[in-house]
Amino acid sequence: MILKVSEKALREAAKVLKRGGLVVAPTDTLYGILADATNESAVERLYEIRRPSGKPFLVLLPDESWIEKLCLEVKEEYKKFLKVEGLTVVLKKKCNKLNYVSKETLAVRIPKVGFIKELLKEVKKPLVAPSVNPEGEKPAETIKEAYNYFGNKIDLYIDAGVVKGEPSTILDLTKDVKILREGKVKKEVIEKLLNRKL
């Protein structure tokens, strides 16, 4: 099923995710394939269609309270990075929650804008959200491209027209601060927040 971005689409997407389905929808960067991160079989299904198991997925969080709920470790002085739009942070795990997503660390982001922020609020759970492409292909920028990749393997497609943002910047905070991928948030912005060069 394909729905245009709307209140109805938001409710429908939340319903599909809550019952363990897969949804393609616009995130705060690109289109993403969304699944309830707390539902192991939904995540397994996503791994099957999206990429070989072993390469961990990014997890979008509804809010900062989930850092503690998922027992993730973040130094006090690095908490400011959670508030930066378009910045994904890799954090160390202190327990085995979401081990089927990733074992020792977890890459997380808290979306600040748009449909995805509202959807997370509605679902009230973290969502895994890889980009919409089979391993090695270019991420889909339209629902037509997404459908050509995955067809009926996805339960619901949310159409927001052409979505081609920059991917998020990935920052490793497990030891010291390290940029793993520069994207939406530039190195200078991170250095300014840190008050030092990287």
PDB file of C-alpha atoms in Angstrom:
ATOM      1  CA  MET A   1       0.000   0.000   0.000  1.00  0.00           C
ATOM      2  CA  ILE A   2       1.196   3.532  -0.823  1.00  0.00           C
ATOM      3  CA  LEU A   3      -0.098   6.581   1.084  1.00  0.00           C
ATOM      4  CA  LYS A   4       0.827  10.248   0.753  1.00  0.00           C
ATOM      5  CA  VAL A   5       2.158  11.966   3.894  1.00  0.00           C
ATOM      6  CA  SER A   6      -0.887  12.863   6.039  1.00  0.00           C
ATOM      7  CA  GLU A   7      -2.451  12.307   9.468  1.00  0.00           C
ATOM      8  CA  LYS A   8      -4.060   9.135   8.108  1.00  0.00           C
ATOM      9  CA  ALA A   9      -0.690   7.899   6.809  1.00  0.00           C
ATOM     10  CA  LEU A  10       0.874   8.602  10.211  1.00  0.00           C
ATOM     11  CA  ARG A  11      -1.754   6.526  12.035  1.00  0.00           C
ATOM     12  CA  GLU A  12      -1.554   3.713   9.471  1.00  0.00           C
ATOM     13  CA  ALA A  13       2.269   3.615   9.641  1.00  0.00           C
ATOM     14  CA  ALA A  14       2.144   3.461  13.464  1.00  0.00           C
ATOM     15  CA  LYS A  15      -0.356   0.592  13.265  1.00  0.00           C
ATOM     16  CA  VAL A  16       1.811  -1.388  10.806  1.00  0.00           C
ATOM     17  CA  LEU A  17       4.965  -0.855  12.910  1.00  0.00           C
ATOM     18  CA  LYS A  18       3.243  -1.848  16.159  1.00  0.00           C
ATOM     19  CA  ARG A  19       2.203  -5.169  14.647  1.00  0.00           C
ATOM     20  CA  GLY A  20       5.754  -5.909  13.451  1.00  0.00           C
ATOM     21  CA  GLY A  21       5.465  -4.680   9.862  1.00  0.00           C
ATOM     22  CA  LEU A  22       7.931  -2.787   7.664  1.00  0.00           C
ATOM     23  CA  VAL A  23       7.302   0.780   6.482  1.00  0.00           C
ATOM     24  CA  VAL A  24       9.200   2.931   3.980  1.00  0.00           C
ATOM     25  CA  ALA A  25       8.885   6.578   5.040  1.00  0.00           C
ATOM     26  CA  PRO A  26      10.822   9.860   4.947  1.00  0.00           C
ATOM     27  CA  THR A  27      13.228  10.257   7.879  1.00  0.00           C
ATOM     28  CA  ASP A  28      15.069  13.430   8.905  1.00  0.00           C
ATOM     29  CA  THR A  29      17.679  12.661   6.201  1.00  0.00           C
ATOM     30  CA  LEU A  30      16.591  10.214   3.456  1.00  0.00           C
ATOM     31  CA  TYR A  31      13.822   7.659   2.978  1.00  0.00           C
ATOM     32  CA  GLY A  32      14.255   4.828   5.481  1.00  0.00           C
ATOM     33  CA  ILE A  33      12.914   1.300   5.916  1.00  0.00           C
ATOM     34  CA  LEU A  34      11.416   1.388   9.385  1.00  0.00           C
ATOM     35  CA  ALA A  35      10.788  -1.445  11.832  1.00  0.00           C
ATOM     36  CA  ASP A  36      10.111  -1.562  15.577  1.00  0.00           C
ATOM     37  CA  ALA A  37      13.594  -1.963  17.083  1.00  0.00           C
ATOM     38  CA  THR A  38      12.127  -3.784  20.095  1.00  0.00           C
ATOM     39  CA  ASN A  39      10.542  -6.466  17.876  1.00  0.00           C
ATOM     40  CA  GLU A  40      13.220  -9.053  17.073  1.00  0.00           C
ATOM     41  CA  SER A  41      11.306 -10.798  14.279  1.00  0.00           C
ATOM     42  CA  ALA A  42      10.598  -7.459  12.527  1.00  0.00           C
ATOM     43  CA  VAL A  43      14.321  -6.607  12.673  1.00  0.00           C
ATOM     44  CA  GLU A  44      15.239 -10.101  11.386  1.00  0.00           C
ATOM     45  CA  ARG A  45      12.815  -9.669   8.479  1.00  0.00           C
ATOM     46  CA  LEU A  46      14.424  -6.336   7.657  1.00  0.00           C
ATOM     47  CA  TYR A  47      17.903  -7.893   7.732  1.00  0.00           C
ATOM     48  CA  GLU A  48      16.712 -10.569   5.307  1.00  0.00           C
ATOM     49  CA  ILE A  49      15.537  -8.091   2.683  1.00  0.00           C
ATOM     50  CA  ARG A  50      18.018  -5.286   3.264  1.00  0.00           C
ATOM     51  CA  ARG A  51      21.531  -6.601   3.898  1.00  0.00           C
ATOM     52  CA  PRO A  52      23.529  -9.567   5.092  1.00  0.00           C
ATOM     53  CA  SER A  53      23.238  -9.950   8.859  1.00  0.00           C
ATOM     54  CA  GLY A  54      26.138  -8.630  10.880  1.00  0.00           C
ATOM     55  CA  LYS A  55      26.191  -5.005   9.681  1.00  0.00           C
ATOM     56  CA  PRO A  56      24.285  -3.151  12.421  1.00  0.00           C
ATOM     57  CA  PHE A  57      21.323  -0.870  11.764  1.00  0.00           C
ATOM     58  CA  LEU A  58      20.935   2.688  12.957  1.00  0.00           C
ATOM     59  CA  VAL A  59      18.214   3.194  15.597  1.00  0.00           C
ATOM     60  CA  LEU A  60      16.006   6.303  15.749  1.00  0.00           C
ATOM     61  CA  LEU A  61      14.846   7.204  19.268  1.00  0.00           C
ATOM     62  CA  PRO A  62      11.632   9.045  20.241  1.00  0.00           C
ATOM     63  CA  ASP A  63      13.505  11.045  22.913  1.00  0.00           C
ATOM     64  CA  GLU A  64      16.515  11.098  25.258  1.00  0.00           C
ATOM     65  CA  SER A  65      14.853   8.894  27.892  1.00  0.00           C
ATOM     66  CA  TRP A  66      15.589   5.923  25.612  1.00  0.00           C
ATOM     67  CA  ILE A  67      19.349   6.335  26.160  1.00  0.00           C
ATOM     68  CA  GLU A  68      18.795   5.058  29.702  1.00  0.00           C
ATOM     69  CA  LYS A  69      16.061   2.551  28.757  1.00  0.00           C
ATOM     70  CA  LEU A  70      18.460   0.883  26.314  1.00  0.00           C
ATOM     71  CA  CYS A  71      21.300   1.176  28.883  1.00  0.00           C
ATOM     72  CA  LEU A  72      23.562   3.182  26.603  1.00  0.00           C
ATOM     73  CA  GLU A  73      26.612   4.973  27.952  1.00  0.00           C
ATOM     74  CA  VAL A  74      27.203   8.642  27.162  1.00  0.00           C
ATOM     75  CA  LYS A  75      29.548  10.997  29.000  1.00  0.00           C
ATOM     76  CA  GLU A  76      27.877  14.079  30.441  1.00  0.00           C
ATOM     77  CA  GLU A  77      29.897  16.450  28.219  1.00  0.00           C
ATOM     78  CA  TYR A  78      28.863  14.517  25.082  1.00  0.00           C
ATOM     79  CA  LYS A  79      25.103  14.662  25.749  1.00  0.00           C
ATOM     80  CA  LYS A  80      24.905  17.885  23.729  1.00  0.00           C
ATOM     81  CA  PHE A  81      25.520  15.830  20.574  1.00  0.00           C
ATOM     82  CA  LEU A  82      22.145  14.113  21.077  1.00  0.00           C
ATOM     83  CA  LYS A  83      20.471  17.468  20.477  1.00  0.00           C
ATOM     84  CA  VAL A  84      22.110  18.133  17.088  1.00  0.00           C
ATOM     85  CA  GLU A  85      19.845  17.552  14.093  1.00  0.00           C
ATOM     86  CA  GLY A  86      21.245  15.140  11.492  1.00  0.00           C
ATOM     87  CA  LEU A  87      23.870  13.684  13.831  1.00  0.00           C
ATOM     88  CA  THR A  88      24.033   9.957  14.576  1.00  0.00           C
ATOM     89  CA  VAL A  89      26.097   8.924  17.597  1.00  0.00           C
ATOM     90  CA  VAL A  90      27.624   5.524  18.324  1.00  0.00           C
ATOM     91  CA  LEU A  91      27.355   4.679  22.028  1.00  0.00           C
ATOM     92  CA  LYS A  92      28.586   1.797  24.170  1.00  0.00           C
ATOM     93  CA  LYS A  93      25.971  -0.628  25.521  1.00  0.00           C
ATOM     94  CA  LYS A  94      25.990  -1.563  29.216  1.00  0.00           C
ATOM     95  CA  CYS A  95      23.607  -4.528  28.826  1.00  0.00           C
ATOM     96  CA  ASN A  96      22.332  -6.931  26.185  1.00  0.00           C
ATOM     97  CA  LYS A  97      19.201  -5.014  25.120  1.00  0.00           C
ATOM     98  CA  LEU A  98      18.727  -5.008  21.318  1.00  0.00           C
ATOM     99  CA  ASN A  99      21.605  -7.484  20.899  1.00  0.00           C
ATOM    100  CA  TYR A 100      19.943  -8.662  17.674  1.00  0.00           C
ATOM    101  CA  VAL A 101      20.461  -5.124  16.294  1.00  0.00           C
ATOM    102  CA  SER A 102      24.039  -4.677  17.492  1.00  0.00           C
ATOM    103  CA  LYS A 103      26.153  -6.353  20.183  1.00  0.00           C
ATOM    104  CA  GLU A 104      28.554  -3.950  21.922  1.00  0.00           C
ATOM    105  CA  THR A 105      27.591  -0.525  20.577  1.00  0.00           C
ATOM    106  CA  LEU A 106      24.490   1.123  19.122  1.00  0.00           C
ATOM    107  CA  ALA A 107      24.242   3.921  16.547  1.00  0.00           C
ATOM    108  CA  VAL A 108      21.356   6.206  17.548  1.00  0.00           C
ATOM    109  CA  ARG A 109      19.764   9.485  16.497  1.00  0.00           C
ATOM    110  CA  ILE A 110      16.860  11.534  17.866  1.00  0.00           C
ATOM    111  CA  PRO A 111      15.013  13.141  14.914  1.00  0.00           C
ATOM    112  CA  LYS A 112      14.011  16.735  15.586  1.00  0.00           C
ATOM    113  CA  VAL A 113      11.695  17.457  12.635  1.00  0.00           C
ATOM    114  CA  GLY A 114       9.063  16.192  10.243  1.00  0.00           C
ATOM    115  CA  PHE A 115       6.995  13.068   9.716  1.00  0.00           C
ATOM    116  CA  ILE A 116       9.533  10.782  11.394  1.00  0.00           C
ATOM    117  CA  LYS A 117       9.497  12.801  14.636  1.00  0.00           C
ATOM    118  CA  GLU A 118       5.691  12.579  14.748  1.00  0.00           C
ATOM    119  CA  LEU A 119       5.766   8.870  13.905  1.00  0.00           C
ATOM    120  CA  LEU A 120       8.208   8.093  16.730  1.00  0.00           C
ATOM    121  CA  LYS A 121       5.929  10.028  19.101  1.00  0.00           C
ATOM    122  CA  GLU A 122       2.955   7.970  17.907  1.00  0.00           C
ATOM    123  CA  VAL A 123       4.714   4.560  18.072  1.00  0.00           C
ATOM    124  CA  LYS A 124       6.462   5.411  21.386  1.00  0.00           C
ATOM    125  CA  LYS A 125       9.295   3.000  20.559  1.00  0.00           C
ATOM    126  CA  PRO A 126      12.700   3.193  18.884  1.00  0.00           C
ATOM    127  CA  LEU A 127      12.782   2.322  15.176  1.00  0.00           C
ATOM    128  CA  VAL A 128      15.572   0.792  13.108  1.00  0.00           C
ATOM    129  CA  ALA A 129      15.916   2.873   9.954  1.00  0.00           C
ATOM    130  CA  PRO A 130      18.412   1.849   7.262  1.00  0.00           C
ATOM    131  CA  SER A 131      18.262   3.684   3.929  1.00  0.00           C
ATOM    132  CA  VAL A 132      16.047   2.220   1.206  1.00  0.00           C
ATOM    133  CA  ASN A 133      18.415   0.179  -0.951  1.00  0.00           C
ATOM    134  CA  PRO A 134      19.711  -3.348  -1.221  1.00  0.00           C
ATOM    135  CA  GLU A 135      23.355  -3.644  -0.125  1.00  0.00           C
ATOM    136  CA  GLY A 136      25.594  -1.906  -2.678  1.00  0.00           C
ATOM    137  CA  GLU A 137      22.809   0.021  -4.482  1.00  0.00           C
ATOM    138  CA  LYS A 138      22.024   3.760  -4.404  1.00  0.00           C
ATOM    139  CA  PRO A 139      19.456   4.851  -1.748  1.00  0.00           C
ATOM    140  CA  ALA A 140      15.948   5.420  -3.146  1.00  0.00           C
ATOM    141  CA  GLU A 141      14.946   9.086  -3.480  1.00  0.00           C
ATOM    142  CA  THR A 142      11.349   8.388  -4.539  1.00  0.00           C
ATOM    143  CA  ILE A 143       8.702   5.838  -3.601  1.00  0.00           C
ATOM    144  CA  LYS A 144       8.821   4.495  -7.176  1.00  0.00           C
ATOM    145  CA  GLU A 145      12.533   3.685  -6.741  1.00  0.00           C
ATOM    146  CA  ALA A 146      11.834   2.185  -3.299  1.00  0.00           C
ATOM    147  CA  TYR A 147       9.051   0.013  -4.715  1.00  0.00           C
ATOM    148  CA  ASN A 148      11.278  -1.132  -7.593  1.00  0.00           C
ATOM    149  CA  TYR A 149      13.824  -2.310  -5.008  1.00  0.00           C
ATOM    150  CA  PHE A 150      11.517  -4.052  -2.542  1.00  0.00           C
ATOM    151  CA  GLY A 151       7.976  -4.320  -3.971  1.00  0.00           C
ATOM    152  CA  ASN A 152       5.567  -6.248  -1.746  1.00  0.00           C
ATOM    153  CA  LYS A 153       8.235  -7.138   0.821  1.00  0.00           C
ATOM    154  CA  ILE A 154       7.362  -3.772   2.431  1.00  0.00           C
ATOM    155  CA  ASP A 155       3.923  -3.500   4.078  1.00  0.00           C
ATOM    156  CA  LEU A 156       3.429   0.250   3.636  1.00  0.00           C
ATOM    157  CA  TYR A 157       5.074   3.037   1.632  1.00  0.00           C
ATOM    158  CA  ILE A 158       4.670   6.684   2.717  1.00  0.00           C
ATOM    159  CA  ASP A 159       5.150   9.019  -0.244  1.00  0.00           C
ATOM    160  CA  ALA A 160       6.751  12.412   0.474  1.00  0.00           C
ATOM    161  CA  GLY A 161       7.824  13.117  -3.124  1.00  0.00           C
ATOM    162  CA  VAL A 162      11.545  13.348  -3.859  1.00  0.00           C
ATOM    163  CA  VAL A 163      13.600  12.992  -0.665  1.00  0.00           C
ATOM    164  CA  LYS A 164      17.294  13.479  -1.176  1.00  0.00           C
ATOM    165  CA  GLY A 165      18.959  14.907   1.843  1.00  0.00           C
ATOM    166  CA  GLU A 166      22.523  14.298   2.873  1.00  0.00           C
ATOM    167  CA  PRO A 167      22.979  11.241   5.066  1.00  0.00           C
ATOM    168  CA  SER A 168      23.578  11.920   8.744  1.00  0.00           C
ATOM    169  CA  THR A 169      27.055  12.463  10.132  1.00  0.00           C
ATOM    170  CA  ILE A 170      28.149   9.507  12.281  1.00  0.00           C
ATOM    171  CA  LEU A 171      30.095  10.287  15.430  1.00  0.00           C
ATOM    172  CA  ASP A 172      31.727   7.573  17.535  1.00  0.00           C
ATOM    173  CA  LEU A 173      31.511   8.486  21.238  1.00  0.00           C
ATOM    174  CA  THR A 174      32.565   5.102  22.649  1.00  0.00           C
ATOM    175  CA  LYS A 175      36.070   6.280  23.582  1.00  0.00           C
ATOM    176  CA  ASP A 176      37.046   9.728  22.379  1.00  0.00           C
ATOM    177  CA  VAL A 177      35.122  11.688  19.730  1.00  0.00           C
ATOM    178  CA  LYS A 178      35.740  10.321  16.239  1.00  0.00           C
ATOM    179  CA  ILE A 179      33.923  11.155  12.989  1.00  0.00           C
ATOM    180  CA  LEU A 180      33.123   7.891  11.187  1.00  0.00           C
ATOM    181  CA  ARG A 181      31.211   9.560   8.340  1.00  0.00           C
ATOM    182  CA  GLU A 182      30.850  13.249   7.552  1.00  0.00           C
ATOM    183  CA  GLY A 183      27.387  14.050   6.232  1.00  0.00           C
ATOM    184  CA  LYS A 184      24.740  16.597   7.186  1.00  0.00           C
ATOM    185  CA  VAL A 185      26.713  17.980  10.159  1.00  0.00           C
ATOM    186  CA  LYS A 186      30.149  19.261   9.178  1.00  0.00           C
ATOM    187  CA  LYS A 187      33.400  18.670  11.081  1.00  0.00           C
ATOM    188  CA  GLU A 188      33.681  22.396  12.002  1.00  0.00           C
ATOM    189  CA  VAL A 189      30.305  22.275  13.793  1.00  0.00           C
ATOM    190  CA  ILE A 190      31.446  19.286  15.870  1.00  0.00           C
ATOM    191  CA  GLU A 191      34.770  20.972  16.679  1.00  0.00           C
ATOM    192  CA  LYS A 192      32.924  24.109  17.772  1.00  0.00           C
ATOM    193  CA  LEU A 193      30.719  22.079  20.123  1.00  0.00           C
ATOM    194  CA  LEU A 194      33.786  20.310  21.489  1.00  0.00           C
ATOM    195  CA  ASN A 195      35.810  23.487  21.760  1.00  0.00           C
ATOM    196  CA  ARG A 196      38.788  21.768  20.154  1.00  0.00           C
ATOM    197  CA  LYS A 197      40.125  20.372  16.880  1.00  0.00           C
ATOM    198  CA  LEU A 198      39.608  16.764  15.869  1.00  0.00           C
TER     199      LEU A 198
END
